[in-house]
Coordinates of C-alpha atoms in Angstrom, one line a residue:
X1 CA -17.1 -9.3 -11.7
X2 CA -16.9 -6.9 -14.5
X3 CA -19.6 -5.2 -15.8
X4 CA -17.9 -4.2 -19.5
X5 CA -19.5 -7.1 -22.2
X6 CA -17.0 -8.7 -24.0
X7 CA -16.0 -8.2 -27.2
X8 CA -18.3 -8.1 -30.2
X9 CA -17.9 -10.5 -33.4
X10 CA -18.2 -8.1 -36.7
X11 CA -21.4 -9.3 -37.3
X12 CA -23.1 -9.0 -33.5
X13 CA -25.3 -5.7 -33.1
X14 CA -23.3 -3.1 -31.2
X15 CA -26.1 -1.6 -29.1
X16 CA -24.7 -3.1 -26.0
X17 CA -21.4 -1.6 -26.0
X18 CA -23.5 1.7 -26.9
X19 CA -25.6 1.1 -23.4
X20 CA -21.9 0.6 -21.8
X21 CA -21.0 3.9 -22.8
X22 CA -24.1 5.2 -21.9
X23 CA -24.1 3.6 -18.5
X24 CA -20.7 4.6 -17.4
X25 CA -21.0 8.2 -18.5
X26 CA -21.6 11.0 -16.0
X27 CA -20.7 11.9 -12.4
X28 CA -22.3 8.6 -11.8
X29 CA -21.6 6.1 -14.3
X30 CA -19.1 3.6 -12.1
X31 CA -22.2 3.3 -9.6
X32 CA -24.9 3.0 -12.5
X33 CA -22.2 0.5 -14.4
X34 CA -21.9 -2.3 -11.0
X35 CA -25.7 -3.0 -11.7
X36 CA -28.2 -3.9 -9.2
X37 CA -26.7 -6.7 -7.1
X38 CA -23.1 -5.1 -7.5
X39 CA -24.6 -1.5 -5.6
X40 CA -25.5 -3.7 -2.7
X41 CA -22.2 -5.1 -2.8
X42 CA -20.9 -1.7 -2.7
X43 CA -23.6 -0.3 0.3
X44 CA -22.0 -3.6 2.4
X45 CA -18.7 -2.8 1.8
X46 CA -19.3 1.0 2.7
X47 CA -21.1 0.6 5.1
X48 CA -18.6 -2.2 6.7
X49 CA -15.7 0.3 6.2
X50 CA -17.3 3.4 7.3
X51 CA -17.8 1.0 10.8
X52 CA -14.6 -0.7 10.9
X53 CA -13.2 3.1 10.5
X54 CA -15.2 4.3 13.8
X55 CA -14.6 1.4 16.0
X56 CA -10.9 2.1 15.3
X57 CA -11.1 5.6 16.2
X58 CA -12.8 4.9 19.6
X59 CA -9.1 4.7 20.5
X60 CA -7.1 7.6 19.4
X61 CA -9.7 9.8 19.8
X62 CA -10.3 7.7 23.9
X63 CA -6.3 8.3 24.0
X64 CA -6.0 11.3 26.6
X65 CA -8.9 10.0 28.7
X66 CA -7.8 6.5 28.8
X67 CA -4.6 7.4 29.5
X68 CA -5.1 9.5 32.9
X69 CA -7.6 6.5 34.2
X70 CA -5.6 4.0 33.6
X71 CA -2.1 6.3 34.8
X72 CA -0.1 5.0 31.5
X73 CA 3.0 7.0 29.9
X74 CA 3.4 7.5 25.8
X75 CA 5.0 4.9 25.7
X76 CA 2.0 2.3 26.8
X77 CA -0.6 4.6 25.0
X78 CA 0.8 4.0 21.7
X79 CA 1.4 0.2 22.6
X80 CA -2.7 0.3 22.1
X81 CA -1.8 1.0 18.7
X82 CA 0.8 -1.1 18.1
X83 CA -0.8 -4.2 18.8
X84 CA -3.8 -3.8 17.2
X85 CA -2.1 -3.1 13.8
X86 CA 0.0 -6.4 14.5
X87 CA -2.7 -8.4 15.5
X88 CA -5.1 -7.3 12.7
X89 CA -2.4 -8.8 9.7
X90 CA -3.4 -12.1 11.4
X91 CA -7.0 -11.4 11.0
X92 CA -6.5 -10.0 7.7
X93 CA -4.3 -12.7 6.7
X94 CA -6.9 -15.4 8.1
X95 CA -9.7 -13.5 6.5
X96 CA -8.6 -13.4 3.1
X97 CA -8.0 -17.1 3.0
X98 CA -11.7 -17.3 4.5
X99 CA -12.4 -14.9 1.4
X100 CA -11.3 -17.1 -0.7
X101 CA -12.8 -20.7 0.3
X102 CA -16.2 -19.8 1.9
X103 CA -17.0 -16.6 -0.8
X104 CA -16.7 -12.7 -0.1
X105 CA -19.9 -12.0 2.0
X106 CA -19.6 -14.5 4.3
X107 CA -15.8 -13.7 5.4
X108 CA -17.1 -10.0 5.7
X109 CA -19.9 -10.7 8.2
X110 CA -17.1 -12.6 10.3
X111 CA -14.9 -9.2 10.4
X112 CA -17.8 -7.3 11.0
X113 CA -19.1 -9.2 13.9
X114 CA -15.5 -10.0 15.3
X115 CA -14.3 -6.3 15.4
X116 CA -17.9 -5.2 16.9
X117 CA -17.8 -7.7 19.3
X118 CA -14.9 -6.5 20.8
X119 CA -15.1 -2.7 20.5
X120 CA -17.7 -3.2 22.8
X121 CA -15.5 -5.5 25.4
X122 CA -13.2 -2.7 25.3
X123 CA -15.4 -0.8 27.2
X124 CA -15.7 -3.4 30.3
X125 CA -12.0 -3.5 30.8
X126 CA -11.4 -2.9 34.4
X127 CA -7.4 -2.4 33.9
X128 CA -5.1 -1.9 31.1
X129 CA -4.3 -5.4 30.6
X130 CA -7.4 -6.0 29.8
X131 CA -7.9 -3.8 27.4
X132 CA -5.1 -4.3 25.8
X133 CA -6.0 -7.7 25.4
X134 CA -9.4 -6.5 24.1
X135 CA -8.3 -3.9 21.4
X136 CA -6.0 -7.3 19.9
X137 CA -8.7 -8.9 19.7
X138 CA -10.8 -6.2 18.1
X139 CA -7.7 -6.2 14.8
X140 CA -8.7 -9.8 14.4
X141 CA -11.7 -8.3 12.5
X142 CA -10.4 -4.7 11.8
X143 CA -8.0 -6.4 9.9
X144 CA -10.0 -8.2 7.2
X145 CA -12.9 -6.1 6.7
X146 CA -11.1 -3.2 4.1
X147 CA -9.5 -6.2 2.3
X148 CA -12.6 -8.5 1.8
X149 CA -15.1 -5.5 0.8
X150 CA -12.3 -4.0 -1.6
X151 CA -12.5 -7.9 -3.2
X152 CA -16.1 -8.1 -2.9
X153 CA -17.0 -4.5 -5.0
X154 CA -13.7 -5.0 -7.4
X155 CA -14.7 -8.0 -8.9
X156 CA -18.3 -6.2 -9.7
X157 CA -16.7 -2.9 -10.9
X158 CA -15.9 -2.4 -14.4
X159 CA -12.1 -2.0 -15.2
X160 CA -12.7 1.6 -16.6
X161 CA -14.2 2.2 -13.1
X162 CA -12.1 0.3 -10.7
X163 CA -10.0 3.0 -9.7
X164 CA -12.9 5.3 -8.6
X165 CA -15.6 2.7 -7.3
X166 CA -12.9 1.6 -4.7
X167 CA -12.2 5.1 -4.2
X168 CA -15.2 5.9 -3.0
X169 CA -15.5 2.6 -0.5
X170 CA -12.3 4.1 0.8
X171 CA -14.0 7.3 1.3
X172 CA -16.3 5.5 3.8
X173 CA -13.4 5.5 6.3
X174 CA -13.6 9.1 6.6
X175 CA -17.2 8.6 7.0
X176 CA -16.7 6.6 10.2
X177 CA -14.0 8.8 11.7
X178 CA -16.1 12.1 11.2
X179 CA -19.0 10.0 12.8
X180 CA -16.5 8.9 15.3
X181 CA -15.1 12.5 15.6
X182 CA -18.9 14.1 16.4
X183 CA -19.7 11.0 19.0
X184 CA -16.4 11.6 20.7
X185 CA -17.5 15.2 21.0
X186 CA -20.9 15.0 22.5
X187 CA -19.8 12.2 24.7
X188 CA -16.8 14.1 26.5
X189 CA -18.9 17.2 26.2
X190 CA -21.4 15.8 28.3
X191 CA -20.1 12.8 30.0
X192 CA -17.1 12.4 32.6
X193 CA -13.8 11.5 31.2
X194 CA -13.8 8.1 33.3
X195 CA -17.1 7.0 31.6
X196 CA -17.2 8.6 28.8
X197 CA -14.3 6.8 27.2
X198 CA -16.1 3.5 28.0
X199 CA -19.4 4.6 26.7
X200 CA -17.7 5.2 23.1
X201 CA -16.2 1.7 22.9
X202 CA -19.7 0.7 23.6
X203 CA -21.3 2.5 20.8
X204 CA -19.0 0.3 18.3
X205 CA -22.2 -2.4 18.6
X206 CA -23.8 -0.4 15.8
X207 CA -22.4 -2.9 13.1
X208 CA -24.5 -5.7 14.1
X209 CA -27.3 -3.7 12.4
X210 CA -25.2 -4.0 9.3
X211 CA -24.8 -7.7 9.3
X212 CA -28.4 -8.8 9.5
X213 CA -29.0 -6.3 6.1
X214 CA -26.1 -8.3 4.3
X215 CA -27.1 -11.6 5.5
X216 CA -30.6 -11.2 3.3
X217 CA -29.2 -8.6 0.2
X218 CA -25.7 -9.1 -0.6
X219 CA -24.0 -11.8 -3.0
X220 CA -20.5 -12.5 -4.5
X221 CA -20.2 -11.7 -7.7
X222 CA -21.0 -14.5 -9.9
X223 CA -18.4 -14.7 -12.6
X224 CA -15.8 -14.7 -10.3
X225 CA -17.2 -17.1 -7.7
X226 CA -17.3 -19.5 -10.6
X227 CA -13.8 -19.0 -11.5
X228 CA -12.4 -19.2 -8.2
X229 CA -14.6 -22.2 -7.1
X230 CA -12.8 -23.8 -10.2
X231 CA -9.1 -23.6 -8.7
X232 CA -7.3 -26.3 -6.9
X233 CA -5.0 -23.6 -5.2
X234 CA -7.9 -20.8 -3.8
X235 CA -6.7 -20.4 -0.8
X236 CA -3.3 -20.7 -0.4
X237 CA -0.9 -18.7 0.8
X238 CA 1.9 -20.7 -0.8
X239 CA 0.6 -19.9 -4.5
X240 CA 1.5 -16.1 -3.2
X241 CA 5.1 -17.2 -2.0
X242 CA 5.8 -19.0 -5.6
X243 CA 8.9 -18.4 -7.3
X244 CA 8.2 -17.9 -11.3
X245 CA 10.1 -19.8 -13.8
X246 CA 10.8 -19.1 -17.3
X247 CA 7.6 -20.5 -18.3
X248 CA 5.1 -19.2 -15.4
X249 CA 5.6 -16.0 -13.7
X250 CA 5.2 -16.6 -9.7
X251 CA 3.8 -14.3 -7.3
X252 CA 6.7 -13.5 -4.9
X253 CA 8.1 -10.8 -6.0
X254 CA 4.7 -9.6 -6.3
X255 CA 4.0 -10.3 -2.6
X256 CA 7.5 -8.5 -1.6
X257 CA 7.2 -5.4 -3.1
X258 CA 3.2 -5.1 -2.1
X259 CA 3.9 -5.9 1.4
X260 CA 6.9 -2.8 1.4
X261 CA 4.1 -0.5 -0.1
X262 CA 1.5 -1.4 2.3
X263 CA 3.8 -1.5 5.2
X264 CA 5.6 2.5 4.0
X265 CA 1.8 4.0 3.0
X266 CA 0.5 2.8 6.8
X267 CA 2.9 3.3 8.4
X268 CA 2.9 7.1 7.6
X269 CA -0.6 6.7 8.1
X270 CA -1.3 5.8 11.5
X271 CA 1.7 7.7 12.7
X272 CA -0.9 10.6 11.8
X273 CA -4.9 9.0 12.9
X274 CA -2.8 7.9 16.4
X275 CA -1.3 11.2 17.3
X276 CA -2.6 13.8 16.0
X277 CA -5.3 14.1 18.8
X278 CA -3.3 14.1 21.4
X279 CA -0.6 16.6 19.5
X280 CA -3.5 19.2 19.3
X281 CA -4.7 18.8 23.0
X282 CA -1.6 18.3 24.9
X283 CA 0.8 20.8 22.2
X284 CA -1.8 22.9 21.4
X285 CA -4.3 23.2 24.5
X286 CA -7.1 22.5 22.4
X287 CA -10.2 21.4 24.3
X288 CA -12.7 18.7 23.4
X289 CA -14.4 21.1 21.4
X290 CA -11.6 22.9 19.8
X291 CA -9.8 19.6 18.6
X292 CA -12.8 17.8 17.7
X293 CA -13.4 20.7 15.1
X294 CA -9.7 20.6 14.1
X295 CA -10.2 17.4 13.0
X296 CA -13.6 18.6 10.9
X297 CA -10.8 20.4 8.9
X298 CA -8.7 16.8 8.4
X299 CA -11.5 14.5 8.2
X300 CA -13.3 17.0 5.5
X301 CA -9.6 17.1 3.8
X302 CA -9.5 12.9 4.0
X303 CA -12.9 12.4 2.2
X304 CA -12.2 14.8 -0.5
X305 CA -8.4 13.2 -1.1
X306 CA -10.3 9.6 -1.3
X307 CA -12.7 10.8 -3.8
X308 CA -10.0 12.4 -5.8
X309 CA -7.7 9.8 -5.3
X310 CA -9.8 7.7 -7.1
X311 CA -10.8 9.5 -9.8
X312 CA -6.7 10.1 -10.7
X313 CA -5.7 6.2 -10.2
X314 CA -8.1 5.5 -12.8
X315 CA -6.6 8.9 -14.8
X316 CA -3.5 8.8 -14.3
X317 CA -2.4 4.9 -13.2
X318 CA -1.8 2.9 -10.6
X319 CA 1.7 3.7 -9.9
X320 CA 1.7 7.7 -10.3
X321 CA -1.6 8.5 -8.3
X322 CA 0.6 6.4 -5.7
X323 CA 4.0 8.2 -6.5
X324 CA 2.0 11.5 -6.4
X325 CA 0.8 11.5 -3.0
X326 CA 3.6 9.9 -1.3
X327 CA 5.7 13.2 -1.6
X328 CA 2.7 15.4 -1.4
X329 CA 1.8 13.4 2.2
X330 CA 5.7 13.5 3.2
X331 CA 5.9 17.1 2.8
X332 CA 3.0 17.9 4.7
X333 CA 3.6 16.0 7.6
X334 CA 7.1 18.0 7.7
X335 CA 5.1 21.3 7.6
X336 CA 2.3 20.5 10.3
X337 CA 4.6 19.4 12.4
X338 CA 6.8 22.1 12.4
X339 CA 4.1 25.0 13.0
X340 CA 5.1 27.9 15.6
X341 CA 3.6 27.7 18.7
X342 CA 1.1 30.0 18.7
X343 CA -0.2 29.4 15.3
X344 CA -2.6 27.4 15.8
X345 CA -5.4 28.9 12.8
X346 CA -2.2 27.6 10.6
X347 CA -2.8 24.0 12.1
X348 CA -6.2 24.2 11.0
X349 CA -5.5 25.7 7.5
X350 CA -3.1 23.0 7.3
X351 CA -5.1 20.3 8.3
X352 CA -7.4 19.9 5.1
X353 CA -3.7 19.3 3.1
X354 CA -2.5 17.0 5.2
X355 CA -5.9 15.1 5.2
X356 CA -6.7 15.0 1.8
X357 CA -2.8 14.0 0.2
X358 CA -3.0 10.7 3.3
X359 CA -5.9 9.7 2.0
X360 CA -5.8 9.9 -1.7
X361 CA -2.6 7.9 -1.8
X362 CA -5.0 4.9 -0.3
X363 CA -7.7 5.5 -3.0
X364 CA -5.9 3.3 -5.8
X365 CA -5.1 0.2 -3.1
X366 CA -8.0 -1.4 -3.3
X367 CA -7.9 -1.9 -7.1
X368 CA -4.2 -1.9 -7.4
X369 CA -3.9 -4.9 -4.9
X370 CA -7.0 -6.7 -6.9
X371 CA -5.4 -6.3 -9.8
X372 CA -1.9 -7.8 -8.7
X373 CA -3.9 -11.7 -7.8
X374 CA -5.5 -13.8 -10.0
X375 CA -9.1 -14.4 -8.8
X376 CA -8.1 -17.6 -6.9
X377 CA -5.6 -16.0 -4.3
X378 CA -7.1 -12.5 -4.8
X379 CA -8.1 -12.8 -1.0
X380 CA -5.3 -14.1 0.5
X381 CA -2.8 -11.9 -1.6
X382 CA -4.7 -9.1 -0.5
X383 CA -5.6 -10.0 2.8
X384 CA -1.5 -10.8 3.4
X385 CA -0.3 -7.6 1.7
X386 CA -2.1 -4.8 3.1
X387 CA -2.3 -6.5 6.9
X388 CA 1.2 -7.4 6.7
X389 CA 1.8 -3.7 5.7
X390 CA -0.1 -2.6 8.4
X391 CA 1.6 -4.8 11.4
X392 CA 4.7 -3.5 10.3
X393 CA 3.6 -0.2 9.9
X394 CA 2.5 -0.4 13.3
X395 CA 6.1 -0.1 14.6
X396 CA 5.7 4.0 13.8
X397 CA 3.1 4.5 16.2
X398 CA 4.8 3.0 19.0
X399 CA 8.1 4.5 18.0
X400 CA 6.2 7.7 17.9
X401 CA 5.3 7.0 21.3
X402 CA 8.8 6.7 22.8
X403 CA 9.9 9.5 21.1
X404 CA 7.5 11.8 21.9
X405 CA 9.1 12.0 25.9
X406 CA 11.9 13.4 24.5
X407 CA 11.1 15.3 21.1
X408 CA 7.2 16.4 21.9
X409 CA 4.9 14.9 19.8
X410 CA 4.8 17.3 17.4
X411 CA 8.7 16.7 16.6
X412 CA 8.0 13.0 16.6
X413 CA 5.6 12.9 13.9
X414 CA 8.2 13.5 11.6
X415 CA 9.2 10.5 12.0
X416 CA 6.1 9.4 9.8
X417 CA 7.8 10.5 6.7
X418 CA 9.6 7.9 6.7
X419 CA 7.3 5.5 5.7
X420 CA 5.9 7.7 2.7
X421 CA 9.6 7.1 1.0
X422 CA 9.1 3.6 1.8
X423 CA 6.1 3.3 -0.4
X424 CA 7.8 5.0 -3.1
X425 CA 10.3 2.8 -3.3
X426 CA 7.9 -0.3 -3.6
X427 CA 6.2 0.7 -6.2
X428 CA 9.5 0.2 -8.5
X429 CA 9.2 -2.9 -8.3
X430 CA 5.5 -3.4 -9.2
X431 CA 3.7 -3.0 -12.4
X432 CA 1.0 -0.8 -13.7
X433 CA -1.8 -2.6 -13.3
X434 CA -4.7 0.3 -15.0
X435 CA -7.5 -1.5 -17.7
X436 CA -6.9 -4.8 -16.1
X437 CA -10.0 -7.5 -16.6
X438 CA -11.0 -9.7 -13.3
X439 CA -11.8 -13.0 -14.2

């Protein structure tokens, strides 16, 4: 719900736009402006994300280990991957309806508990089937917990500070895969390979702890529980598949073009989070050590591109923050990947780049998708868009995957490039959605 009061009559007092202005000022002012019950909203969501970010990362970063144990080619690896991704637009899909007719909070406490659940299954799989079968399950929740905390905190946040509050939840998923990142290192450090890969999908049980905070402190929004309560068609994903007509603009062009975005931006994306671990071990002969603080360089790189990111959707728009960093991010996959051997100290100069411009094009998603729904379908539209995006997307992984046998991984990642043009030619089709109200 937004924060900004409404327009004054000529003859109301103007103080409270005054303490607007006062309260949205500064370093600060989005977090001061979502007001008490809206930063708890905001600590659930980041907190969700940060979670969601470091049960997902128990794989990529499990990816070597798991697949000497388990004797599995590139191929099969990156099938982990693929499925998840697939599986999770079903859960994001379901959850976004769920968002929609049972309220914010409660959908994100099923995602929570649902990808937790089965992080920590993953770990007790005594063959590859199993956990294949396991990580699946694990995107039914992975999938809706970014789109259901990105509704939640939107419809708190102010449309001055949209762009930036949403930001800054996305920033939490660098959070999670630096915690991720320093867990995988201890454990490996310490541990032997065929335990220690288990005993990280068994830490993913930390989000339970986060459940039973929101459960007693976190609330939907008000204002926009009240309007969406109010609608015959929350809910329903064939208000997001309507055609307009001359006198009522529809939603499917909407949906098209948002889905091509979502599918282009992710799909450069986890061609990156999947491989790039296993490019700097088995390409670069980095050890445990040595890749875990390569990745200090992107993950320190990803956290500073969502923060700025943010800050520049709400600058700049919707559309050109987006534009922006889909060539930046297509260019420096093109250069990491086609470092000398040898040169590794340019592979970690390179890293922060490559970290920071492929995660600041994410920064203006959560508000742009918001923006694109009315507050009825805002769930479902978003829940559809980005996990639809994202089981699409999951097609570069695995393609990675094959490739890699023949090109190296290094030369495969190249392929991930692809998807950033993708993304850029979406957003022609969508409009500029910056100052927007939600109802």
């Amino acid at each position: 719900m937004s924060t900004t009061p409404p327009p004054q009559a000529p003859t109301t007092d103007a103080r409270p736009e005054k303490s607007e202005r006062n309260d949205g000022d500064g370093a600060f002012g989005w977090l001061r402006a979502l007001g008490p019950r809206g930063r708890r909203a905001f600590a659930g969501a980041f907190g969700g994300y940060a979670l969601d970010s470091y049960d997902y990362f128990t794989l990529p970063l499990s990816m070597v280990a798991l697949a000497a144990y388990f004797g599995l080619d590139s191929g099969q690896t990156g099938l982990f991957t693929t499925v998840t991704l697939v599986v999770s637009a079903i859960g994001g899909a379901l959850a976004g309806v769920l968002a929609d007719r049972i309220g914010r909070v409660k959908a994100l406490m099923i995602t929570v508990v649902t990808y937790a659940v089965f992080t920590v299954a993953c770990g007790f799989a005594p063959n590859y089937e199993t956990l294949l079968v396991f990580r699946a399950l694990q995107g039914l929740g992975f999938g809706g917990e970014w789109a259901v905390g990105a509704i939640l905190v939107a419809e708190y946040a102010s449309a001055r500070h949209r762009g930036r509050t949403l930001g800054v939840i996305q920033s939490s998923w660098a959070v999670g895969w630096a915690l991720a990142a320093i867990v995988y290192t201890l454990v490996f450090s310490f541990l032997d390979e065929g335990l220690a890969w288990r005993v990280m999908f068994w830490t993913g049980a930390l989000p339970a702890l986060l459940v039973i905070w929101m459960r007693r402190r976190v609330h939907d929004a008000p204002g926009a529980t009240a309007a969406r309560e109010k609608s015959p068609q929350k809910g329903s994903f064939a208000a997001i598949f309507k055609r307009g007509t001359a006198d009522t603009p529809g939603l499917l062009r909407t949906t098209f073009f948002a889905v091509l975005l979502s599918t282009g931006v992710q799909g450069g994306y986890y061609t990156l989070a999947t491989w790039v671990p296993t490019y700097l071990k088995t390409e670069r002969d980095l050890s445990v050590v040595g890749t875990g603080g390569y990745l200090t360089f992107l993950i320190s790189g990803a956290f500073a591109g969502y923060l700025t990111g943010g800050y520049l959707t709400d600058k700049l728009g919707r559309r050109r923050n987006i534009w922006l960093f889909a060539l930046l991010s297509a260019v420096c996959i093109l250069a990491y990947a086609n470092i000398p051997g040898g040169a590794n100290t340019l592979v970690l100069v390179l890293g922060f780049p490559l970290g920071f411009c492929m995660s600041a094009i994410f920064s203006g998603f959560g508000s742009f998708l918001s923006e694109l729904y009315p507050t009825a379908v805002r769930g479902t539209g978003q829940g559809f868009t980005y996990n639809t995006g994202r089981a699409v997307g999951a097609v570069f992984p695995t393609t990675v995957g094959f490739l890699a046998d023949s090109w190296g991984v290094g030369g495969a990642l190249v392929f991930g490039a692809i998807g950033y043009g993708l993304a850029a030619l979406a957003l022609l089709g969508l409009p500029e959605t910056r100052g927007k109200e939600l109802v």
